[in-house]
Coordinates of C-alpha atoms in Angstrom, one line a residue:
M473 CA -173.2 -75.3 147.5
P474 CA -170.2 -76.4 145.6
T475 CA -169.8 -79.5 143.4
M476 CA -166.1 -79.4 144.2
I477 CA -164.2 -78.9 147.5
S478 CA -160.7 -78.7 148.7
L479 CA -159.4 -81.3 151.2
G480 CA -155.9 -80.3 152.2
S481 CA -153.7 -81.5 149.3
E482 CA -156.7 -83.0 147.4
M483 CA -159.7 -81.7 145.5
L484 CA -162.9 -83.7 145.5
R485 CA -165.7 -83.1 142.9
I486 CA -168.9 -84.7 141.7
N487 CA -168.2 -86.3 138.4
P488 CA -169.5 -83.9 135.7
K489 CA -170.6 -86.7 133.4
D490 CA -172.2 -89.0 136.1
N491 CA -173.3 -87.3 139.3
K492 CA -173.6 -90.5 141.2
K493 CA -169.8 -90.7 141.3
L494 CA -167.0 -88.7 142.9
E495 CA -163.5 -88.0 141.7
Y496 CA -160.3 -86.6 143.3
S497 CA -157.3 -84.8 142.1
T498 CA -153.9 -84.3 143.8
N499 CA -152.5 -82.0 141.1
K500 CA -154.9 -79.0 141.3
G501 CA -157.4 -80.5 138.9
L502 CA -155.2 -81.3 136.0
T503 CA -156.1 -85.1 136.3
W504 CA -159.0 -86.7 138.1
H505 CA -159.2 -90.2 139.6
P506 CA -162.3 -92.3 140.8
R507 CA -163.0 -92.0 144.6
F508 CA -166.6 -93.3 144.9
A509 CA -168.2 -95.4 142.2
G510 CA -171.8 -94.6 143.4
N511 CA -174.6 -96.8 144.6
S512 CA -178.4 -96.8 144.5
G513 CA -178.5 -96.2 148.3
V514 CA -176.7 -92.9 148.2
G515 CA -178.1 -91.7 145.0
V516 CA -177.3 -88.6 142.8
F517 CA -175.0 -85.9 144.4
S518 CA -175.9 -82.3 144.1
D519 CA -173.7 -80.6 146.7
L520 CA -170.5 -81.2 148.8
M521 CA -169.3 -79.5 151.9
D522 CA -166.2 -79.9 154.1
A523 CA -167.4 -80.0 157.6
G524 CA -164.1 -80.5 159.3
K525 CA -163.7 -84.1 160.3
E526 CA -166.3 -85.2 157.7
I527 CA -167.6 -84.4 154.4
L528 CA -171.3 -83.8 153.8
G529 CA -173.0 -84.7 150.6
T530 CA -176.5 -83.8 149.6
T531 CA -178.2 -86.3 147.2
D532 CA -181.7 -87.1 146.0
K533 CA -181.8 -89.7 148.8
G534 CA -181.0 -87.2 151.5
L535 CA -178.0 -86.0 153.5
F536 CA -175.0 -88.2 153.8
Y537 CA -171.6 -87.9 155.5
S538 CA -168.2 -89.5 154.9
T539 CA -165.3 -89.7 157.4
N540 CA -162.8 -91.2 154.8
K541 CA -162.5 -88.5 152.1
G542 CA -165.6 -89.7 150.3
L543 CA -164.7 -93.5 150.0
A544 CA -167.8 -94.5 151.9
W545 CA -171.0 -92.7 152.6
H546 CA -173.5 -93.0 155.5
V547 CA -177.0 -91.5 155.8
R548 CA -177.2 -88.5 158.3
K549 CA -180.1 -89.4 160.5
R550 CA -182.3 -86.7 162.0
N551 CA -182.4 -86.5 165.8

């Protein structure tokens, strides 16, 4: 799975220097800006996926989802 995804006019990636954080770009990757500063509850990102109305992120703490372009993350509970 990718460490960078396209979200319309934005790109979202796992920070290459700190994989607890996410960054976004609005100019095709020329410059990157902080989107998610990370927290111990979410953990270390390994993969991102655009799932339509939400983004999925795989971390060392499990599967998480975001409905606001990666600003906040929630654990995906199993049914």
